[in-house]
PDB file of C-alpha atoms and ligand atoms in Angstrom:
ATOM      1  CA  MET A  12     -25.492  13.685  11.564  1.00 95.00           C
ATOM      2  CA  PRO A  13     -22.760  12.086  13.689  1.00 94.00           C
ATOM      3  CA  VAL A  14     -21.268   9.879  10.922  1.00 91.00           C
ATOM      4  CA  PRO A  15     -20.714  10.471   7.188  1.00 90.00           C
ATOM      5  CA  LEU A  16     -23.783   9.069   5.440  1.00 93.00           C
ATOM      6  CA  PRO A  17     -24.147   8.585   1.651  1.00 93.00           C
ATOM      7  CA  ARG A  18     -24.281  11.727  -0.494  1.00 95.00           C
ATOM      8  CA  LEU A  19     -27.926  11.116  -1.420  1.00 97.00           C
ATOM      9  CA  ILE A  20     -28.894  11.519   2.242  1.00 97.00           C
ATOM     10  CA  VAL A  21     -26.647  14.519   2.903  1.00 97.00           C
ATOM     11  CA  GLU A  22     -27.908  16.407  -0.157  1.00 98.00           C
ATOM     12  CA  ALA A  23     -31.577  15.643   0.449  1.00 98.00           C
ATOM     13  CA  LEU A  24     -31.371  16.611   4.120  1.00 98.00           C
ATOM     14  CA  GLU A  25     -29.456  19.810   3.387  1.00 98.00           C
ATOM     15  CA  LEU A  26     -32.334  20.902   1.148  1.00 98.00           C
ATOM     16  CA  GLU A  27     -34.984  20.334   3.803  1.00 97.00           C
ATOM     17  CA  PHE A  28     -33.299  20.837   7.190  1.00 98.00           C
ATOM     18  CA  ARG A  29     -30.473  22.658   8.887  1.00 98.00           C
ATOM     19  CA  LEU A  30     -27.925  19.853   8.884  1.00 98.00           C
ATOM     20  CA  HIS A  31     -25.014  19.735  11.336  1.00 97.00           C
ATOM     21  CA  LYS A  32     -22.291  17.320  10.244  1.00 95.00           C
ATOM     22  CA  LEU A  33     -20.556  16.230  13.401  1.00 93.00           C
ATOM     23  CA  TRP A  34     -18.045  14.144  11.469  1.00 89.00           C
ATOM     24  CA  SER A  35     -16.671  17.102   9.512  1.00 90.00           C
ATOM     25  CA  ALA A  36     -16.609  19.582  12.421  1.00 93.00           C
ATOM     26  CA  PRO A  37     -13.100  20.588  13.519  1.00 94.00           C
ATOM     27  CA  ASP A  38     -14.251  20.323  17.149  1.00 94.00           C
ATOM     28  CA  PRO A  39     -17.252  17.924  17.338  1.00 92.00           C
ATOM     29  CA  ASP A  40     -17.788  18.446  21.084  1.00 94.00           C
ATOM     30  CA  ALA A  41     -17.944  22.208  20.608  1.00 97.00           C
ATOM     31  CA  LEU A  42     -20.474  21.775  17.778  1.00 96.00           C
ATOM     32  CA  VAL A  43     -22.651  19.511  19.961  1.00 97.00           C
ATOM     33  CA  LYS A  44     -22.612  22.147  22.728  1.00 97.00           C
ATOM     34  CA  GLN A  45     -23.414  24.896  20.258  1.00 97.00           C
ATOM     35  CA  VAL A  46     -26.416  23.187  18.586  1.00 97.00           C
ATOM     36  CA  ALA A  47     -27.634  20.853  21.382  1.00 97.00           C
ATOM     37  CA  GLY A  48     -30.658  23.017  22.195  1.00 97.00           C
ATOM     38  CA  ASP A  49     -31.864  23.066  18.567  1.00 97.00           C
ATOM     39  CA  VAL A  50     -31.335  19.498  17.385  1.00 98.00           C
ATOM     40  CA  ARG A  51     -34.618  17.610  16.913  1.00 98.00           C
ATOM     41  CA  ALA A  52     -33.502  14.742  14.685  1.00 98.00           C
ATOM     42  CA  ILE A  53     -30.424  12.553  14.283  1.00 98.00           C
ATOM     43  CA  ALA A  54     -29.567  10.732  11.053  1.00 98.00           C
ATOM     44  CA  THR A  55     -27.052   7.944  11.557  1.00 96.00           C
ATOM     45  CA  GLY A  56     -25.964   4.482  10.459  1.00 94.00           C
ATOM     46  CA  VAL A  57     -23.444   1.724  10.993  1.00 81.00           C
ATOM     47  CA  ASN A  58     -20.331   0.781   9.090  1.00 61.00           C
ATOM     48  CA  ILE A  59     -20.557   3.747   6.750  1.00 58.00           C
ATOM     49  CA  LEU A  60     -18.256   5.279   4.149  1.00 52.00           C
ATOM     50  CA  ALA A  61     -15.144   5.989   6.137  1.00 53.00           C
ATOM     51  CA  GLU A  62     -13.485   2.856   7.441  1.00 47.00           C
ATOM     52  CA  GLY A  63     -14.267   1.935  10.982  1.00 47.00           C
ATOM     53  CA  VAL A  64     -16.581   4.875  11.595  1.00 62.00           C
ATOM     54  CA  ASN A  65     -18.983   3.460  14.119  1.00 75.00           C
ATOM     55  CA  PHE A  66     -20.758   5.884  16.361  1.00 87.00           C
ATOM     56  CA  PRO A  67     -22.949   4.421  19.088  1.00 92.00           C
ATOM     57  CA  VAL A  68     -26.002   6.609  19.649  1.00 96.00           C
ATOM     58  CA  THR A  69     -26.160   6.003  23.394  1.00 96.00           C
ATOM     59  CA  GLY A  70     -28.620   7.329  25.937  1.00 98.00           C
ATOM     60  CA  ASP A  71     -25.903   9.723  27.135  1.00 98.00           C
ATOM     61  CA  PHE A  72     -25.495  11.087  23.614  1.00 97.00           C
ATOM     62  CA  MET A  73     -29.231  11.484  22.983  1.00 98.00           C
ATOM     63  CA  ALA A  74     -29.632  13.122  26.403  1.00 98.00           C
ATOM     64  CA  LYS A  75     -27.474  16.028  25.197  1.00 98.00           C
ATOM     65  CA  PHE A  76     -30.343  17.103  22.908  1.00 98.00           C
ATOM     66  CA  PRO A  77     -33.398  18.045  24.995  1.00 98.00           C
ATOM     67  CA  LYS A  78     -35.602  18.598  21.917  1.00 98.00           C
ATOM     68  CA  LEU A  79     -34.646  15.329  20.201  1.00 98.00           C
ATOM     69  CA  GLU A  80     -37.672  13.560  18.675  1.00 98.00           C
ATOM     70  CA  ILE A  81     -36.314  11.024  16.195  1.00 98.00           C
ATOM     71  CA  VAL A  82     -33.228   8.975  15.276  1.00 98.00           C
ATOM     72  CA  ALA A  83     -33.286   7.753  11.661  1.00 98.00           C
ATOM     73  CA  ASN A  84     -30.911   4.861  11.007  1.00 98.00           C
ATOM     74  CA  LEU A  85     -29.387   3.739   7.719  1.00 96.00           C
ATOM     75  CA  GLY A  86     -29.551  -0.034   8.120  1.00 96.00           C
ATOM     76  CA  VAL A  87     -32.122  -2.567   9.210  1.00 97.00           C
ATOM     77  CA  GLY A  88     -30.001  -3.430  12.244  1.00 96.00           C
ATOM     78  CA  TYR A  89     -30.071  -0.701  14.875  1.00 96.00           C
ATOM     79  CA  ASP A  90     -27.788  -2.122  17.542  1.00 94.00           C
ATOM     80  CA  ASN A  91     -25.807   1.122  17.138  1.00 94.00           C
ATOM     81  CA  ILE A  92     -28.707   2.944  18.850  1.00 96.00           C
ATOM     82  CA  ASP A  93     -29.976   2.533  22.403  1.00 97.00           C
ATOM     83  CA  ALA A  94     -33.552   2.097  21.183  1.00 97.00           C
ATOM     84  CA  LYS A  95     -34.844   1.163  24.661  1.00 97.00           C
ATOM     85  CA  TRP A  96     -33.558   4.473  26.057  1.00 98.00           C
ATOM     86  CA  ALA A  97     -35.059   6.274  23.084  1.00 98.00           C
ATOM     87  CA  ALA A  98     -38.460   4.622  23.640  1.00 98.00           C
ATOM     88  CA  ALA A  99     -38.399   5.416  27.360  1.00 98.00           C
ATOM     89  CA  ASN A 100     -37.727   9.044  26.432  1.00 98.00           C
ATOM     90  CA  LYS A 101     -40.370   9.194  23.694  1.00 98.00           C
ATOM     91  CA  ILE A 102     -37.828   9.455  20.901  1.00 98.00           C
ATOM     92  CA  ALA A 103     -38.789   7.566  17.726  1.00 98.00           C
ATOM     93  CA  VAL A 104     -36.263   5.333  15.943  1.00 98.00           C
ATOM     94  CA  THR A 105     -36.579   4.352  12.290  1.00 98.00           C
ATOM     95  CA  ASN A 106     -34.565   1.774  10.332  1.00 98.00           C
ATOM     96  CA  THR A 107     -34.457   0.541   6.717  1.00 98.00           C
ATOM     97  CA  PRO A 108     -36.160  -2.880   6.519  1.00 98.00           C
ATOM     98  CA  ASP A 109     -37.595  -4.568   3.394  1.00 98.00           C
ATOM     99  CA  VAL A 110     -35.590  -2.627   0.794  1.00 98.00           C
ATOM    100  CA  LEU A 111     -32.455  -4.663   1.595  1.00 98.00           C
ATOM    101  CA  THR A 112     -34.059  -8.059   2.237  1.00 98.00           C
ATOM    102  CA  GLU A 113     -33.473  -9.705  -1.153  1.00 98.00           C
ATOM    103  CA  GLU A 114     -29.961  -8.226  -1.604  1.00 98.00           C
ATOM    104  CA  THR A 115     -28.852  -9.482   1.782  1.00 98.00           C
ATOM    105  CA  ALA A 116     -30.400 -12.910   1.158  1.00 98.00           C
ATOM    106  CA  ASP A 117     -28.488 -13.045  -2.161  1.00 98.00           C
ATOM    107  CA  THR A 118     -25.264 -12.264  -0.305  1.00 98.00           C
ATOM    108  CA  ALA A 119     -26.016 -14.964   2.251  1.00 98.00           C
ATOM    109  CA  PHE A 120     -26.519 -17.518  -0.489  1.00 97.00           C
ATOM    110  CA  GLY A 121     -23.396 -16.390  -2.347  1.00 98.00           C
ATOM    111  CA  LEU A 122     -21.380 -16.832   0.821  1.00 98.00           C
ATOM    112  CA  LEU A 123     -22.874 -20.256   1.435  1.00 98.00           C
ATOM    113  CA  LEU A 124     -22.202 -21.559  -2.084  1.00 98.00           C
ATOM    114  CA  ASN A 125     -18.727 -20.098  -1.980  1.00 98.00           C
ATOM    115  CA  ALA A 126     -17.914 -21.633   1.402  1.00 98.00           C
ATOM    116  CA  VAL A 127     -19.209 -25.098   0.556  1.00 98.00           C
ATOM    117  CA  ARG A 128     -17.732 -25.289  -2.968  1.00 98.00           C
ATOM    118  CA  GLN A 129     -14.626 -23.205  -2.222  1.00 98.00           C
ATOM    119  CA  PHE A 130     -15.022 -20.906  -5.229  1.00 98.00           C
ATOM    120  CA  SER A 131     -12.780 -18.142  -3.828  1.00 98.00           C
ATOM    121  CA  ALA A 132      -9.995 -20.622  -3.146  1.00 98.00           C
ATOM    122  CA  ALA A 133     -10.530 -22.201  -6.599  1.00 98.00           C
ATOM    123  CA  GLU A 134     -10.213 -18.814  -8.268  1.00 98.00           C
ATOM    124  CA  ARG A 135      -7.050 -17.990  -6.323  1.00 98.00           C
ATOM    125  CA  TYR A 136      -5.754 -21.403  -7.468  1.00 98.00           C
ATOM    126  CA  LEU A 137      -6.444 -20.609 -11.128  1.00 98.00           C
ATOM    127  CA  ARG A 138      -4.921 -17.123 -10.923  1.00 98.00           C
ATOM    128  CA  ALA A 139      -1.790 -18.562  -9.295  1.00 98.00           C
ATOM    129  CA  GLY A 140      -1.329 -20.795 -12.360  1.00 98.00           C
ATOM    130  CA  LYS A 141      -1.769 -23.992 -10.341  1.00 98.00           C
ATOM    131  CA  TRP A 142      -4.393 -25.439 -12.703  1.00 98.00           C
ATOM    132  CA  GLN A 143      -1.524 -26.092 -15.129  1.00 98.00           C
ATOM    133  CA  GLU A 144      -0.121 -28.543 -12.586  1.00 98.00           C
ATOM    134  CA  ARG A 145      -3.267 -30.372 -11.492  1.00 98.00           C
ATOM    135  CA  ALA A 146      -7.044 -30.011 -11.061  1.00 98.00           C
ATOM    136  CA  PHE A 147      -8.403 -28.167  -8.037  1.00 98.00           C
ATOM    137  CA  PRO A 148      -9.206 -30.617  -5.208  1.00 98.00           C
ATOM    138  CA  LEU A 149     -12.772 -31.878  -4.830  1.00 98.00           C
ATOM    139  CA  THR A 150     -14.915 -30.033  -2.300  1.00 98.00           C
ATOM    140  CA  ALA A 151     -17.850 -30.561   0.026  1.00 98.00           C
ATOM    141  CA  SER A 152     -21.335 -30.255  -1.479  1.00 98.00           C
ATOM    142  CA  LEU A 153     -24.630 -28.534  -0.853  1.00 98.00           C
ATOM    143  CA  ARG A 154     -26.447 -31.751  -1.817  1.00 98.00           C
ATOM    144  CA  GLY A 155     -28.393 -33.482   0.927  1.00 97.00           C
ATOM    145  CA  ARG A 156     -27.839 -30.726   3.466  1.00 98.00           C
ATOM    146  CA  THR A 157     -30.092 -29.175   6.091  1.00 98.00           C
ATOM    147  CA  LEU A 158     -30.112 -25.422   6.515  1.00 98.00           C
ATOM    148  CA  GLY A 159     -30.675 -24.118  10.042  1.00 99.00           C
ATOM    149  CA  VAL A 160     -31.925 -20.532   9.968  1.00 98.00           C
ATOM    150  CA  PHE A 161     -31.202 -18.723  13.241  1.00 98.00           C
ATOM    151  CA  GLY A 162     -33.653 -15.789  13.067  1.00 98.00           C
ATOM    152  CA  MET A 163     -36.761 -16.289  10.902  1.00 98.00           C
ATOM    153  CA  GLY A 164     -37.458 -12.624  10.167  1.00 97.00           C
ATOM    154  CA  ARG A 165     -37.739 -10.998   6.756  1.00 97.00           C
ATOM    155  CA  ILE A 166     -34.190 -11.850   5.675  1.00 98.00           C
ATOM    156  CA  GLY A 167     -34.325 -15.333   7.216  1.00 98.00           C
ATOM    157  CA  LYS A 168     -37.478 -16.066   5.193  1.00 98.00           C
ATOM    158  CA  ALA A 169     -35.889 -14.752   1.977  1.00 98.00           C
ATOM    159  CA  ILE A 170     -32.892 -17.035   2.548  1.00 98.00           C
ATOM    160  CA  ALA A 171     -35.202 -19.997   3.249  1.00 98.00           C
ATOM    161  CA  ARG A 172     -37.070 -19.316  -0.026  1.00 98.00           C
ATOM    162  CA  ARG A 173     -33.779 -19.524  -1.906  1.00 98.00           C
ATOM    163  CA  ALA A 174     -32.836 -22.685  -0.007  1.00 98.00           C
ATOM    164  CA  GLU A 175     -36.060 -24.367  -1.161  1.00 98.00           C
ATOM    165  CA  GLY A 176     -34.997 -23.742  -4.768  1.00 98.00           C
ATOM    166  CA  PHE A 177     -31.651 -25.362  -4.023  1.00 98.00           C
ATOM    167  CA  GLY A 178     -33.358 -28.469  -2.613  1.00 97.00           C
ATOM    168  CA  LEU A 179     -32.184 -28.006   0.978  1.00 98.00           C
ATOM    169  CA  ASN A 180     -34.074 -29.179   4.050  1.00 98.00           C
ATOM    170  CA  ILE A 181     -34.905 -26.231   6.283  1.00 98.00           C
ATOM    171  CA  VAL A 182     -35.248 -25.924  10.053  1.00 98.00           C
ATOM    172  CA  TYR A 183     -35.183 -22.775  12.165  1.00 98.00           C
ATOM    173  CA  HIS A 184     -34.960 -21.165  15.550  1.00 98.00           C
ATOM    174  CA  SER A 185     -36.286 -17.719  16.445  1.00 97.00           C
ATOM    175  CA  ARG A 186     -37.300 -16.022  19.681  1.00 95.00           C
ATOM    176  CA  ARG A 187     -40.810 -17.064  18.760  1.00 94.00           C
ATOM    177  CA  LYS A 188     -42.291 -19.626  16.388  1.00 96.00           C
ATOM    178  CA  ALA A 189     -43.147 -17.762  13.174  1.00 94.00           C
ATOM    179  CA  PRO A 190     -46.914 -18.169  12.546  1.00 94.00           C
ATOM    180  CA  ASP A 191     -46.552 -17.966   8.754  1.00 93.00           C
ATOM    181  CA  VAL A 192     -43.743 -20.535   8.417  1.00 95.00           C
ATOM    182  CA  LEU A 193     -44.134 -24.301   8.029  1.00 96.00           C
ATOM    183  CA  TYR A 194     -40.484 -25.343   8.465  1.00 98.00           C
ATOM    184  CA  PRO A 195     -39.795 -27.395  11.609  1.00 98.00           C
ATOM    185  CA  TYR A 196     -39.093 -25.169  14.633  1.00 98.00           C
ATOM    186  CA  CYS A 197     -36.268 -25.882  17.070  1.00 98.00           C
ATOM    187  CA  ALA A 198     -36.862 -24.653  20.628  1.00 98.00           C
ATOM    188  CA  SER A 199     -33.249 -23.554  21.174  1.00 98.00           C
ATOM    189  CA  LEU A 200     -30.189 -22.569  19.189  1.00 98.00           C
ATOM    190  CA  LEU A 201     -28.411 -25.694  20.436  1.00 98.00           C
ATOM    191  CA  GLU A 202     -31.231 -27.881  19.167  1.00 98.00           C
ATOM    192  CA  LEU A 203     -31.046 -26.060  15.833  1.00 98.00           C
ATOM    193  CA  ALA A 204     -27.276 -26.571  15.596  1.00 98.00           C
ATOM    194  CA  LYS A 205     -27.768 -30.291  16.235  1.00 98.00           C
ATOM    195  CA  ALA A 206     -30.533 -30.544  13.615  1.00 98.00           C
ATOM    196  CA  CYS A 207     -28.664 -28.831  10.752  1.00 98.00           C
ATOM    197  CA  ASP A 208     -25.294 -28.854   8.997  1.00 98.00           C
ATOM    198  CA  ILE A 209     -25.453 -25.252   7.734  1.00 98.00           C
ATOM    199  CA  LEU A 210     -26.072 -22.664  10.431  1.00 99.00           C
ATOM    200  CA  MET A 211     -27.229 -19.369   8.950  1.00 99.00           C
ATOM    201  CA  VAL A 212     -27.079 -16.460  11.411  1.00 98.00           C
ATOM    202  CA  VAL A 213     -29.762 -13.838  10.670  1.00 98.00           C
ATOM    203  CA  VAL A 214     -30.693 -12.502  14.127  1.00 98.00           C
ATOM    204  CA  PRO A 215     -30.299  -8.873  15.222  1.00 97.00           C
ATOM    205  CA  GLY A 216     -27.175  -7.905  17.135  1.00 95.00           C
ATOM    206  CA  GLY A 217     -27.204  -6.402  20.622  1.00 93.00           C
ATOM    207  CA  PRO A 218     -26.953  -7.696  24.196  1.00 94.00           C
ATOM    208  CA  GLU A 219     -29.646 -10.393  23.772  1.00 95.00           C
ATOM    209  CA  THR A 220     -27.733 -12.280  21.085  1.00 97.00           C
ATOM    210  CA  ARG A 221     -24.131 -11.494  22.112  1.00 97.00           C
ATOM    211  CA  ASN A 222     -21.920 -14.596  21.622  1.00 98.00           C
ATOM    212  CA  ALA A 223     -25.045 -16.773  21.171  1.00 98.00           C
ATOM    213  CA  VAL A 224     -23.160 -18.974  18.686  1.00 98.00           C
ATOM    214  CA  ASN A 225     -20.595 -20.291  21.170  1.00 98.00           C
ATOM    215  CA  ALA A 226     -18.223 -23.277  21.361  1.00 98.00           C
ATOM    216  CA  GLU A 227     -21.069 -25.602  22.351  1.00 98.00           C
ATOM    217  CA  ALA A 228     -23.230 -24.588  19.376  1.00 98.00           C
ATOM    218  CA  LEU A 229     -20.276 -25.033  16.992  1.00 98.00           C
ATOM    219  CA  GLU A 230     -19.570 -28.453  18.476  1.00 98.00           C
ATOM    220  CA  ALA A 231     -23.230 -29.364  17.883  1.00 98.00           C
ATOM    221  CA  LEU A 232     -23.006 -28.167  14.262  1.00 98.00           C
ATOM    222  CA  GLY A 233     -20.341 -30.809  13.748  1.00 98.00           C
ATOM    223  CA  PRO A 234     -17.391 -31.618  11.484  1.00 98.00           C
ATOM    224  CA  ASP A 235     -19.372 -31.224   8.231  1.00 98.00           C
ATOM    225  CA  GLY A 236     -20.901 -28.012   9.517  1.00 98.00           C
ATOM    226  CA  ILE A 237     -20.802 -24.644   7.813  1.00 98.00           C
ATOM    227  CA  LEU A 238     -21.439 -21.374   9.626  1.00 99.00           C
ATOM    228  CA  VAL A 239     -22.675 -18.401   7.605  1.00 98.00           C
ATOM    229  CA  ASN A 240     -23.028 -15.021   9.321  1.00 98.00           C
ATOM    230  CA  ILE A 241     -24.572 -12.042   7.560  1.00 98.00           C
ATOM    231  CA  ALA A 242     -26.077 -10.541  10.720  1.00 97.00           C
ATOM    232  CA  ARG A 243     -23.670  -9.072  13.269  1.00 96.00           C
ATOM    233  CA  GLY A 244     -20.219 -10.268  14.309  1.00 96.00           C
ATOM    234  CA  THR A 245     -21.247  -9.907  17.935  1.00 96.00           C
ATOM    235  CA  VAL A 246     -23.676 -12.846  17.621  1.00 98.00           C
ATOM    236  CA  VAL A 247     -20.783 -15.303  17.206  1.00 98.00           C
ATOM    237  CA  ASP A 248     -18.076 -15.906  19.809  1.00 98.00           C
ATOM    238  CA  GLU A 249     -15.256 -15.129  17.372  1.00 98.00           C
ATOM    239  CA  LYS A 250     -12.502 -16.747  19.475  1.00 98.00           C
ATOM    240  CA  ALA A 251     -14.543 -19.940  19.753  1.00 98.00           C
ATOM    241  CA  LEU A 252     -15.147 -19.837  15.989  1.00 98.00           C
ATOM    242  CA  VAL A 253     -11.427 -19.465  15.202  1.00 98.00           C
ATOM    243  CA  ALA A 254     -10.648 -22.413  17.488  1.00 98.00           C
ATOM    244  CA  ALA A 255     -13.449 -24.534  15.963  1.00 98.00           C
ATOM    245  CA  LEU A 256     -12.202 -23.839  12.422  1.00 98.00           C
ATOM    246  CA  GLN A 257      -8.563 -24.495  13.326  1.00 98.00           C
ATOM    247  CA  LYS A 258      -9.398 -27.817  15.032  1.00 98.00           C
ATOM    248  CA  GLY A 259     -11.899 -28.991  12.392  1.00 98.00           C
ATOM    249  CA  VAL A 260     -14.790 -28.896  14.877  1.00 98.00           C
ATOM    250  CA  ILE A 261     -16.726 -27.435  11.926  1.00 98.00           C
ATOM    251  CA  LEU A 262     -15.857 -27.644   8.226  1.00 98.00           C
ATOM    252  CA  THR A 263     -15.793 -23.989   7.215  1.00 98.00           C
ATOM    253  CA  ALA A 264     -17.463 -20.608   7.482  1.00 98.00           C
ATOM    254  CA  GLY A 265     -18.704 -17.762   5.287  1.00 98.00           C
ATOM    255  CA  LEU A 266     -18.591 -14.440   7.126  1.00 98.00           C
ATOM    256  CA  ASP A 267     -19.774 -10.991   6.060  1.00 97.00           C
ATOM    257  CA  VAL A 268     -19.612  -9.507   9.562  1.00 96.00           C
ATOM    258  CA  PHE A 269     -17.080  -9.456  12.390  1.00 95.00           C
ATOM    259  CA  ALA A 270     -16.928  -8.576  16.062  1.00 94.00           C
ATOM    260  CA  ASP A 271     -14.704  -5.499  15.602  1.00 91.00           C
ATOM    261  CA  GLU A 272     -15.129  -4.228  12.028  1.00 90.00           C
ATOM    262  CA  PRO A 273     -13.121  -3.469   9.978  1.00 89.00           C
ATOM    263  CA  ASN A 274     -10.611  -5.515  11.977  1.00 92.00           C
ATOM    264  CA  VAL A 275     -10.699  -9.181  10.976  1.00 96.00           C
ATOM    265  CA  PRO A 276      -8.717 -11.630  13.130  1.00 98.00           C
ATOM    266  CA  GLN A 277      -5.476 -12.663  11.447  1.00 98.00           C
ATOM    267  CA  GLU A 278      -6.270 -16.295  12.273  1.00 98.00           C
ATOM    268  CA  LEU A 279      -9.369 -16.131  10.034  1.00 98.00           C
ATOM    269  CA  ILE A 280      -7.455 -14.447   7.197  1.00 98.00           C
ATOM    270  CA  ALA A 281      -4.820 -17.178   7.432  1.00 98.00           C
ATOM    271  CA  MET A 282      -7.378 -19.947   6.796  1.00 98.00           C
ATOM    272  CA  ASP A 283      -7.746 -20.302   3.028  1.00 97.00           C
ATOM    273  CA  HIS A 284     -10.964 -22.335   3.187  1.00 98.00           C
ATOM    274  CA  VAL A 285     -12.867 -19.673   5.139  1.00 98.00           C
ATOM    275  CA  VAL A 286     -14.741 -17.138   2.980  1.00 98.00           C
ATOM    276  CA  LEU A 287     -14.519 -13.552   4.231  1.00 98.00           C
ATOM    277  CA  LEU A 288     -16.404 -10.509   2.925  1.00 97.00           C
ATOM    278  CA  PRO A 289     -16.075  -6.871   4.096  1.00 95.00           C
ATOM    279  CA  HIS A 290     -19.705  -6.388   5.309  1.00 94.00           C
ATOM    280  CA  VAL A 291     -21.223  -6.066   1.841  1.00 95.00           C
ATOM    281  CA  GLY A 292     -24.602  -7.723   2.504  1.00 97.00           C
ATOM    282  CA  SER A 293     -26.640  -4.754   1.268  1.00 97.00           C
ATOM    283  CA  ALA A 294     -23.838  -2.977  -0.585  1.00 96.00           C
ATOM    284  CA  SER A 295     -25.171  -2.595  -4.138  1.00 97.00           C
ATOM    285  CA  HIS A 296     -25.940   0.814  -5.680  1.00 97.00           C
ATOM    286  CA  VAL A 297     -29.635   0.090  -6.070  1.00 98.00           C
ATOM    287  CA  THR A 298     -30.146  -1.229  -2.546  1.00 98.00           C
ATOM    288  CA  ARG A 299     -28.040   1.368  -0.753  1.00 97.00           C
ATOM    289  CA  ASP A 300     -29.902   4.109  -2.683  1.00 98.00           C
ATOM    290  CA  ALA A 301     -33.247   2.642  -1.613  1.00 98.00           C
ATOM    291  CA  MET A 302     -32.027   2.516   2.002  1.00 98.00           C
ATOM    292  CA  ALA A 303     -30.817   6.122   1.786  1.00 98.00           C
ATOM    293  CA  ARG A 304     -34.152   7.243   0.326  1.00 98.00           C
ATOM    294  CA  LEU A 305     -35.982   5.549   3.203  1.00 98.00           C
ATOM    295  CA  VAL A 306     -33.864   7.397   5.785  1.00 98.00           C
ATOM    296  CA  VAL A 307     -34.795  10.690   4.117  1.00 98.00           C
ATOM    297  CA  ASP A 308     -38.473   9.782   3.663  1.00 98.00           C
ATOM    298  CA  ASN A 309     -38.819   8.849   7.338  1.00 98.00           C
ATOM    299  CA  LEU A 310     -37.382  12.235   8.324  1.00 98.00           C
ATOM    300  CA  LEU A 311     -39.658  14.085   5.889  1.00 98.00           C
ATOM    301  CA  ALA A 312     -42.711  12.203   7.190  1.00 98.00           C
ATOM    302  CA  TRP A 313     -41.736  13.142  10.756  1.00 98.00           C
ATOM    303  CA  ARG A 314     -41.210  16.774   9.815  1.00 98.00           C
ATOM    304  CA  ASP A 315     -44.606  16.891   8.079  1.00 98.00           C
ATOM    305  CA  GLY A 316     -46.354  15.263  11.047  1.00 98.00           C
ATOM    306  CA  LYS A 317     -47.216  12.166   8.994  1.00 98.00           C
ATOM    307  CA  PRO A 318     -46.886   8.552  10.215  1.00 98.00           C
ATOM    308  CA  LEU A 319     -43.304   7.287  10.040  1.00 98.00           C
ATOM    309  CA  LEU A 320     -42.697   4.803   7.223  1.00 98.00           C
ATOM    310  CA  THR A 321     -40.590   2.288   9.088  1.00 98.00           C
ATOM    311  CA  PRO A 322     -40.531   2.933  12.828  1.00 98.00           C
ATOM    312  CA  VAL A 323     -38.793   0.427  15.072  1.00 97.00           C
ATOM    313  CA  SER A 324     -41.392  -1.093  17.409  1.00 91.00           C
TER     314      SER A 324
HETATM  315  C1  8YV B 419     -25.032  -1.910   6.249  1.00 91.51           C
HETATM  316  C2  8YV B 419     -26.417  -3.479   7.738  1.00 91.51           C
HETATM  317  O1  8YV B 419     -23.780  -2.296   6.649  1.00 91.51           O
HETATM  318  O2  8YV B 419     -28.694  -2.955   7.391  1.00 91.51           O
HETATM  319  C3  8YV B 419     -27.844  -3.341   8.175  1.00 91.51           C
HETATM  320  O3  8YV B 419     -28.131  -3.641   9.347  1.00 91.51           O
HETATM  321  O4  8YV B 419     -25.620  -3.984   8.445  1.00 91.51           O
HETATM  322  C4  8YV B 419     -26.006  -3.046   6.371  1.00 91.51           C
HETATM  323  O5  8YV B 419     -27.041  -2.874   5.523  1.00 91.51           O
HETATM  324  C5  8YV B 419     -25.342  -0.611   6.890  1.00 91.51           C
HETATM  325  O6  8YV B 419     -26.509  -0.549   7.559  1.00 91.51           O
HETATM  326  C6  8YV B 419     -25.258   0.521   5.908  1.00 91.51           C
HETATM  327  O7  8YV B 419     -24.161   1.251   6.101  1.00 91.51           O
END
């Protein structure tokens, strides 16, 4: 275990396996050398308990363990793991899909409502005693808007379901047209940005989507446009986003993820109308427990020679 995972995982794994906690070893390199020949499984995750603890499970790292068979990840996103290298070396990777879908979609919608109606700013206004002086200024509205979902996977679909209830028009762009979805499909991200005024980023991180939401896409989103990102900070060109927000190229943004967590650019913090959350998309007790359980259950299935519950394809 290279990073400190939730207690539920640590305790369950300690009962069933010999667990080496790299993060609490006085000399992690020495521990790796000492146990490298025995290690058959790695349990890891992103953005865990301790601030800023991100440990990329690279090919070089996995190569240190000749008997490695599986990497179990806490999180649906697994851009912290070189899954291609793992596949090429017959190492399984598991993640935690499904159990966090609805929670993350709730967070996405909370961010969107907050960004468009400026609830965080309104609350700060009330707490500062400014209501006594005058009413909070009027805001933009969700009414009559079109939601562009960038990434129509499980979470994208759960967000779209919510959007239907809120009376939004829905369009989307994914690598592929989703066979089970009737919303209009846009062939490119740029086309999507032109077709919508809320751009919801729900694609996986990693090299294929790095900086996909660039200056051109933000320009296409337009001056009434709202960007919501609950996926990975790497998907958005953060410098281009700061510039677009400062110049009014888009209206505002709701962000749960950032390029270099937990470091959030000062320019974003300085903009009162931008809604910023500390990567809490799945961060409720019930959902994080379900994710933790799934990490453990995948490892138990592997140990018992049973099919993995949620292998990454
Ligand atoms: C968590 C996430 O930040 O599932 C993901 O991909 O980003 C989040 O659920 C993380 O995985 C748990 O620490």
